Amino acid sequence: MMQIDVNSGPLIAWLMEQGLQGSSQQQLLDGYCRRLTEAGVPLMRFHLAQRAYHPEFGGIGIRWTRGESITSQHYEYQDVPGEEWLNSPFFRMLEQGLPDIRVQLEGGPPFEFPILYELYEAGATDYFTAGLRFHSLEEKPTDPTRPGEGILVSWTTDRTGGFSSRELDLIRTTLPHLGLALKSSSNRQIASDLLQIYLGRDAGRRVLSGEIRRGSSQEIDAVICLFDLKGFTELAERLPSGNLIDMLNGYFGLAVATIQSHGGNILKFMGDGMLTMFNLGSIEEDAHAALAAANELCGKIRAFNAEREAEGLPTAGFTLALHAGDILYGNIGAQNRLDFTVIGQTVNQTARIAGMHRSVGQNIIMSEEVMKAARGTEHDLVSLGRYMLRGVADPIELYTIYRGSCG
């Protein structure tokens, strides 16, 4: 039976406190490793691997090394598991359903796992790894090529004789508490990442902070931007679905990165278009940021289309409509399905302005409200004339950027 080390109490209490406080993974693990060493564990290196819920990477690794700063890395999604993973102690532990693996290194090679040669060369004498699953034990066994929720952890020492039995007892005893604290930290990070990715950066933060009641909203002044691809419907009829998605993602990737770099928020995607908002603190800041983003986007899409044409790939143009005014920003929908978005006359008029691109023959058009708010801009804004818009009582004057990347 495992001997409970008397030093485990303070470390367990600290881990529970960190879990309740929602400390970040790096803060938690740095403190955990320092406290292990203070408890007498001669820790040389600590490594943790954990699954991530993120569209760009499938896992995260965090490493603590004595005398160095704690570091982290992201593991890309792989359709086929890499050799490094297949030849790792972590994979073997999952494959065989082992609770842990210990390898004493003082005897020298040969070693079963490549990582142990690297550690041995660095002076390591003992290696211990264990894992925890974050779901019901009644579920099917973990597929080692597709690890589920949980953590895989290794501890390494360079002390002569390696870890003592009491030190390993301390590690084993505190591991479930470390896992619980990490689960608390990672769950909040997952929620933050997913909400910001699916709702947008600002809306995601608001929802996570508790703005979740149906009908709750606030009135703000902002610049609304409607981005659309031109000719995409025709392309959709003749391109294979995979090529179509890749193409759409390429254009959206450029548009999102450009708009966000100027402080804009992506509210929603709508087929081959998207609704965005600039709300930086004043309508003047919003207008200047929106125009800068629009002008920069022209140049980026022109360059992107040149690259695609050189590769013999189809291209698309784009349109951008800008309008400024009061909007309602908040939770709208049903009790069991809400959307954090914008509504109001300003949003409706932006859609009407977007319908004028063909009539005025310009890719970028904006209302007089945007033009006035952007006084002093470096962009050459010229009038396109006055127009009657459907559902709008009075004629409005429209403008475009005459010189610059779009000129």
Coordinates of C-alpha atoms in Angstrom, one line a residue:
M1 CA 0.0 0.0 0.0
M2 CA 1.2 3.5 -0.8
Q3 CA 2.8 5.4 2.1
I4 CA 1.3 8.9 2.4
D5 CA 4.1 11.4 2.8
V6 CA 3.5 13.9 5.6
N7 CA 4.6 16.7 3.2
S8 CA 1.6 16.0 0.9
G9 CA -0.9 18.1 3.0
P10 CA 0.5 21.6 2.3
L11 CA 1.0 20.8 -1.4
I12 CA -2.6 19.4 -1.8
A13 CA -4.0 22.4 0.0
W14 CA -2.1 24.8 -2.3
L15 CA -3.3 22.9 -5.4
M16 CA -6.9 23.1 -4.3
E17 CA -6.5 26.8 -3.7
Q18 CA -5.1 27.4 -7.2
G19 CA -7.9 25.4 -8.7
L20 CA -10.5 27.5 -7.0
Q21 CA -8.7 30.7 -8.0
G22 CA -8.6 29.6 -11.6
S23 CA -4.8 30.1 -11.9
S24 CA -3.4 29.7 -15.4
Q25 CA -1.8 26.4 -16.3
Q26 CA 1.7 27.9 -16.4
Q27 CA 1.3 29.6 -13.1
L28 CA -0.1 26.4 -11.5
L29 CA 2.7 24.1 -12.9
D30 CA 5.5 26.5 -12.1
G31 CA 4.3 26.8 -8.5
Y32 CA 3.7 23.0 -8.3
C33 CA 7.3 22.2 -9.4
R34 CA 8.8 24.8 -7.1
R35 CA 6.8 23.4 -4.2
L36 CA 7.9 19.8 -5.0
T37 CA 11.5 20.9 -4.9
E38 CA 10.9 22.7 -1.6
A39 CA 9.4 19.5 -0.2
G40 CA 12.7 17.7 -1.0
V41 CA 12.0 16.2 -4.4
P42 CA 15.2 16.6 -6.5
L43 CA 13.2 17.6 -9.6
M44 CA 15.4 18.3 -12.7
R45 CA 12.6 18.4 -15.4
F46 CA 8.8 18.2 -15.5
H47 CA 6.7 17.8 -18.6
L48 CA 2.9 17.8 -19.1
A49 CA 0.9 17.0 -22.2
Q50 CA -2.8 17.7 -22.5
R51 CA -5.4 17.7 -25.2
A52 CA -6.6 21.1 -26.4
Y53 CA -9.9 22.2 -27.9
H54 CA -8.8 24.7 -30.5
P55 CA -9.1 24.9 -34.3
E56 CA -5.4 25.5 -34.8
F57 CA -3.8 22.9 -32.6
G58 CA -4.8 19.6 -30.9
G59 CA -2.7 19.6 -27.8
I60 CA -0.5 21.6 -25.5
G61 CA 2.8 20.7 -23.8
I62 CA 4.3 22.5 -20.8
R63 CA 7.8 22.0 -19.6
W64 CA 9.6 23.0 -16.4
T65 CA 13.3 22.7 -16.2
R66 CA 15.3 23.6 -13.1
G67 CA 17.0 27.0 -13.4
E68 CA 15.0 27.9 -16.6
S69 CA 11.7 29.6 -17.4
I70 CA 8.7 27.4 -17.8
T71 CA 7.8 27.0 -21.5
S72 CA 4.9 25.8 -23.5
Q73 CA 4.3 24.5 -27.0
H74 CA 1.3 23.7 -29.2
Y75 CA 1.0 20.4 -31.0
E76 CA -0.6 20.6 -34.5
Y77 CA -3.4 18.3 -35.5
Q78 CA -2.2 15.2 -37.3
D79 CA -4.3 12.7 -39.3
V80 CA -1.5 10.1 -38.8
P81 CA 0.3 10.0 -35.5
G82 CA 3.9 11.0 -35.7
E83 CA 6.9 8.7 -34.9
E84 CA 7.8 10.9 -31.9
W85 CA 4.4 10.2 -30.3
L86 CA 4.3 6.5 -31.2
N87 CA 7.8 6.0 -29.7
S88 CA 7.1 7.9 -26.5
P89 CA 6.5 6.6 -22.9
F90 CA 3.2 8.4 -23.0
F91 CA 1.9 6.4 -25.9
R92 CA 3.1 3.1 -24.4
M93 CA 1.4 3.9 -21.1
L94 CA -1.9 4.5 -22.9
E95 CA -1.5 1.6 -25.3
Q96 CA -1.0 -0.9 -22.5
G97 CA -3.3 0.7 -20.0
L98 CA -0.5 1.2 -17.5
P99 CA -1.0 3.6 -14.5
D100 CA 2.7 4.7 -14.7
I101 CA 6.1 3.9 -16.1
R102 CA 9.4 4.2 -14.2
V103 CA 12.8 3.9 -15.9
Q104 CA 16.0 4.2 -13.8
L105 CA 18.7 5.6 -16.1
E106 CA 21.9 5.3 -14.2
G107 CA 22.8 2.0 -15.8
G108 CA 23.0 3.7 -19.2
P109 CA 21.7 2.6 -22.6
P110 CA 20.1 0.9 -24.3
F111 CA 16.7 2.5 -23.6
E112 CA 13.3 1.6 -25.0
F113 CA 12.3 5.2 -25.7
P114 CA 14.3 7.9 -27.7
I115 CA 13.5 10.7 -25.2
L116 CA 15.4 8.8 -22.5
Y117 CA 18.7 9.0 -24.5
E118 CA 18.2 12.8 -24.5
L119 CA 17.6 12.9 -20.8
Y120 CA 20.5 10.6 -20.0
E121 CA 22.8 12.9 -22.0
A122 CA 21.6 15.8 -19.9
G123 CA 22.5 13.9 -16.7
A124 CA 19.2 12.4 -15.7
T125 CA 19.2 9.4 -13.4
D126 CA 15.5 8.5 -13.0
Y127 CA 12.4 9.0 -15.1
F128 CA 8.8 8.6 -13.9
T129 CA 5.6 9.1 -15.9
A130 CA 1.9 8.8 -15.0
G131 CA -1.5 9.9 -16.4
L132 CA -5.0 10.9 -15.4
R133 CA -8.2 10.7 -17.4
F134 CA -10.8 13.5 -17.0
H135 CA -13.9 11.4 -17.7
S136 CA -15.8 8.4 -16.4
L137 CA -13.9 5.1 -16.0
E138 CA -17.0 3.4 -17.5
E139 CA -16.2 4.9 -20.9
K140 CA -14.4 2.9 -23.6
P141 CA -10.6 2.6 -23.2
T142 CA -8.6 5.5 -24.5
D143 CA -7.4 5.2 -28.1
P144 CA -3.6 6.0 -27.8
T145 CA -3.6 7.5 -31.2
R146 CA -6.4 9.9 -30.2
P147 CA -6.0 10.6 -26.5
G148 CA -9.1 11.9 -24.8
E149 CA -9.4 14.5 -22.0
G150 CA -6.8 14.1 -19.3
I151 CA -3.1 14.8 -18.5
L152 CA 0.1 12.9 -19.2
V153 CA 2.9 13.9 -16.9
S154 CA 6.6 13.0 -16.5
W155 CA 9.1 13.8 -13.7
T156 CA 12.8 13.5 -14.1
T157 CA 15.7 13.8 -11.6
D158 CA 19.5 13.9 -11.9
R159 CA 20.3 12.9 -8.3
T160 CA 22.4 9.9 -7.8
G161 CA 20.2 7.0 -6.9
G162 CA 17.1 8.6 -8.5
F163 CA 13.8 9.2 -6.8
S164 CA 13.2 7.7 -3.4
S165 CA 10.1 5.7 -2.6
R166 CA 8.8 8.5 -0.4
E167 CA 9.3 11.0 -3.2
L168 CA 7.4 8.9 -5.6
D169 CA 4.6 8.5 -3.0
L170 CA 4.4 12.3 -2.8
I171 CA 4.1 12.6 -6.5
R172 CA 1.5 9.9 -6.8
T173 CA -0.5 11.2 -3.8
T174 CA -0.7 14.7 -5.1
L175 CA -1.2 13.8 -8.8
P176 CA -5.1 13.6 -8.6
H177 CA -5.2 17.0 -6.9
L178 CA -2.8 18.4 -9.6
G179 CA -5.2 17.0 -12.2
L180 CA -8.3 18.5 -10.6
A181 CA -6.6 22.0 -10.4
L182 CA -5.5 21.6 -14.1
K183 CA -9.0 20.5 -15.1
S184 CA -10.4 23.7 -13.6
S185 CA -7.8 25.8 -15.3
S186 CA -8.1 24.2 -18.7
N187 CA -11.9 24.1 -18.7
R188 CA -12.0 27.9 -18.3
Q189 CA -9.3 28.3 -21.0
I190 CA -11.3 26.0 -23.3
A191 CA -14.4 28.0 -22.7
S192 CA -12.6 31.3 -23.3
D193 CA -11.0 30.0 -26.5
L194 CA -14.2 28.5 -27.9
L195 CA -16.4 31.4 -27.1
Q196 CA -14.0 33.9 -28.7
I197 CA -13.6 31.7 -31.7
Y198 CA -17.3 31.0 -32.3
L199 CA -18.8 34.3 -31.0
G200 CA -15.9 36.8 -31.6
R201 CA -13.4 38.2 -29.2
D202 CA -15.5 40.8 -27.6
A203 CA -18.8 38.8 -27.5
G204 CA -16.9 35.8 -26.2
R205 CA -15.4 37.8 -23.3
R206 CA -18.8 39.3 -22.5
V207 CA -20.6 35.9 -22.4
L208 CA -17.8 34.3 -20.3
S209 CA -18.1 37.2 -17.8
G210 CA -21.8 36.5 -17.3
E211 CA -23.7 38.5 -20.0
I212 CA -26.0 35.6 -20.8
R213 CA -29.5 36.7 -20.0
R214 CA -31.9 36.7 -23.0
G215 CA -32.8 40.3 -24.0
S216 CA -29.8 41.9 -22.2
S217 CA -28.2 44.4 -24.4
Q218 CA -26.6 47.9 -24.5
E219 CA -26.9 50.7 -26.9
I220 CA -23.5 51.7 -28.4
D221 CA -22.2 53.9 -31.2
A222 CA -20.2 51.9 -33.7
V223 CA -19.2 51.4 -37.3
I224 CA -20.9 48.4 -38.8
C225 CA -19.1 46.6 -41.7
L226 CA -20.6 44.1 -44.1
F227 CA -18.0 42.0 -46.1
D228 CA -19.1 39.9 -49.1
L229 CA -17.3 37.9 -51.8
K230 CA -18.2 38.6 -55.4
G231 CA -19.0 35.8 -57.8
F232 CA -18.8 33.2 -55.1
T233 CA -22.3 31.8 -55.9
E234 CA -21.2 31.0 -59.4
L235 CA -18.0 29.4 -58.2
A236 CA -19.9 27.3 -55.7
E237 CA -21.8 25.7 -58.6
R238 CA -18.7 24.4 -60.4
L239 CA -16.0 23.9 -57.8
P240 CA -15.6 20.6 -55.8
S241 CA -16.7 21.2 -52.2
G242 CA -13.2 20.7 -50.7
N243 CA -11.8 23.3 -53.1
L244 CA -14.6 25.7 -52.3
I245 CA -14.1 25.5 -48.6
D246 CA -10.4 26.0 -48.9
M247 CA -11.0 29.1 -51.1
L248 CA -13.6 30.5 -48.7
N249 CA -11.3 30.0 -45.7
G250 CA -8.5 31.7 -47.6
Y251 CA -10.5 34.9 -48.2
F252 CA -12.1 34.8 -44.8
G253 CA -8.7 34.3 -43.1
L254 CA -7.3 37.5 -44.8
A255 CA -10.5 39.5 -44.0
V256 CA -10.6 38.4 -40.3
A257 CA -6.9 39.0 -39.7
T258 CA -7.1 42.4 -41.3
I259 CA -10.2 43.6 -39.5
Q260 CA -9.1 42.3 -36.1
S261 CA -5.6 43.9 -36.5
H262 CA -7.4 47.2 -36.6
G263 CA -9.5 46.5 -33.5
G264 CA -12.6 45.2 -35.3
N265 CA -14.8 42.4 -34.0
I266 CA -16.2 39.6 -36.1
L267 CA -19.8 39.1 -35.2
K268 CA -20.9 36.3 -37.5
F269 CA -20.3 34.6 -40.9
M270 CA -23.2 34.5 -43.3
G271 CA -22.5 32.2 -46.3
D272 CA -19.8 34.0 -48.3
G273 CA -20.0 37.1 -46.2
M274 CA -19.5 38.3 -42.7
L275 CA -20.8 41.0 -40.3
T276 CA -18.2 42.9 -38.3
M277 CA -18.2 45.9 -36.0
F278 CA -15.7 48.6 -34.9
N279 CA -16.3 49.8 -31.3
L280 CA -13.0 51.3 -30.1
G281 CA -14.3 54.0 -27.7
S282 CA -15.4 56.8 -30.0
I283 CA -17.2 56.9 -33.4
E284 CA -14.2 58.8 -34.8
E285 CA -11.7 56.1 -33.8
D286 CA -14.2 53.5 -35.2
A287 CA -14.4 55.2 -38.6
H288 CA -10.6 55.7 -38.9
A289 CA -10.0 52.0 -38.0
A290 CA -12.6 50.8 -40.4
L291 CA -11.2 52.8 -43.3
A292 CA -7.7 51.6 -42.6
A293 CA -8.9 48.0 -42.5
A294 CA -10.8 48.4 -45.7
N295 CA -7.9 50.0 -47.6
E296 CA -5.4 47.4 -46.3
L297 CA -7.8 44.6 -47.2
C298 CA -7.9 45.8 -50.8
G299 CA -4.1 45.4 -51.1
K300 CA -4.1 42.0 -49.4
I301 CA -6.8 40.5 -51.6
R302 CA -5.2 41.9 -54.7
A303 CA -1.9 40.1 -53.8
F304 CA -3.8 36.9 -52.8
N305 CA -5.6 36.8 -56.1
A306 CA -2.3 37.3 -58.0
E307 CA -0.9 34.3 -56.1
R308 CA -4.0 32.2 -56.9
E309 CA -4.0 33.2 -60.6
A310 CA -0.3 32.2 -60.8
E311 CA -1.2 28.8 -59.5
G312 CA -4.2 28.5 -61.9
L313 CA -6.8 28.7 -59.2
P314 CA -10.1 30.6 -59.4
T315 CA -10.3 34.0 -57.7
A316 CA -13.1 36.2 -56.2
G317 CA -13.5 39.9 -55.6
F318 CA -15.1 41.4 -52.6
T319 CA -17.4 44.2 -51.5
L320 CA -17.4 46.2 -48.2
A321 CA -20.2 48.4 -46.9
L322 CA -19.7 50.7 -43.9
H323 CA -22.2 52.7 -41.9
A324 CA -22.1 54.3 -38.4
G325 CA -24.7 55.0 -35.7
D326 CA -26.5 53.6 -32.7
I327 CA -26.9 49.9 -32.4
L328 CA -28.2 47.4 -29.9
Y329 CA -25.5 44.9 -28.9
G330 CA -26.4 41.9 -26.8
N331 CA -28.3 38.6 -26.4
I332 CA -31.1 37.9 -28.9
G333 CA -32.9 34.6 -29.6
A334 CA -34.8 31.8 -27.8
Q335 CA -34.3 30.6 -24.2
N336 CA -32.3 27.6 -25.4
R337 CA -30.5 29.2 -28.4
L338 CA -29.1 32.7 -28.2
D339 CA -26.9 34.8 -30.4
F340 CA -24.7 37.7 -29.2
T341 CA -25.1 40.1 -32.0
V342 CA -26.2 43.6 -33.2
I343 CA -29.6 44.8 -34.3
G344 CA -31.2 48.2 -35.1
Q345 CA -31.7 50.7 -37.9
T346 CA -27.9 51.2 -38.4
V347 CA -27.5 47.5 -39.1
N348 CA -30.5 47.4 -41.5
Q349 CA -29.2 50.4 -43.3
T350 CA -25.7 48.9 -43.7
A351 CA -27.4 45.9 -45.5
R352 CA -29.2 48.4 -47.8
I353 CA -25.9 50.1 -48.5
A354 CA -24.3 46.8 -49.3
G355 CA -27.0 46.2 -51.9
M356 CA -25.8 49.3 -53.8
H357 CA -22.4 48.0 -54.9
R358 CA -23.5 47.1 -58.4
S359 CA -25.4 50.3 -58.9
V360 CA -22.5 52.6 -58.0
G361 CA -19.8 50.3 -59.5
Q362 CA -17.5 50.4 -56.4
N363 CA -16.2 47.7 -54.1
I364 CA -16.1 49.9 -51.0
I365 CA -18.9 52.2 -50.2
M366 CA -19.8 54.0 -47.0
S367 CA -22.4 56.3 -45.6
E368 CA -22.1 60.0 -45.0
E369 CA -22.0 59.3 -41.2
V370 CA -18.7 57.3 -41.7
M371 CA -17.2 60.0 -43.9
K372 CA -18.0 62.7 -41.3
A373 CA -16.7 60.7 -38.5
A374 CA -13.4 60.1 -40.4
R375 CA -12.6 63.8 -40.9
G376 CA -8.9 64.2 -41.3
T377 CA -8.3 60.7 -42.7
E378 CA -5.4 60.2 -45.1
H379 CA -7.7 58.4 -47.4
D380 CA -9.3 60.2 -50.4
L381 CA -13.0 59.9 -49.8
V382 CA -15.2 61.0 -52.8
S383 CA -18.9 61.2 -53.1
L384 CA -20.8 58.7 -55.3
G385 CA -24.0 60.8 -55.2
R386 CA -27.3 60.7 -53.3
Y387 CA -29.5 57.6 -53.4
M388 CA -32.9 56.4 -52.1
L389 CA -32.5 53.1 -50.2
R390 CA -35.3 50.7 -49.7
G391 CA -37.0 51.2 -46.3
V392 CA -35.2 54.5 -45.7
A393 CA -37.3 57.7 -46.0
D394 CA -34.7 60.2 -47.0
P395 CA -32.0 60.0 -49.7
I396 CA -28.5 59.4 -48.3
E397 CA -25.1 60.3 -49.8
L398 CA -22.6 57.5 -50.4
Y399 CA -18.8 57.7 -50.6
T400 CA -15.9 55.5 -51.6
I401 CA -12.1 55.5 -51.2
Y402 CA -10.7 57.0 -54.4
R403 CA -6.9 56.6 -53.9
G404 CA -4.9 54.0 -52.0
S405 CA -4.7 50.2 -52.2
C406 CA -8.1 50.1 -53.9
G407 CA -7.4 52.9 -56.3

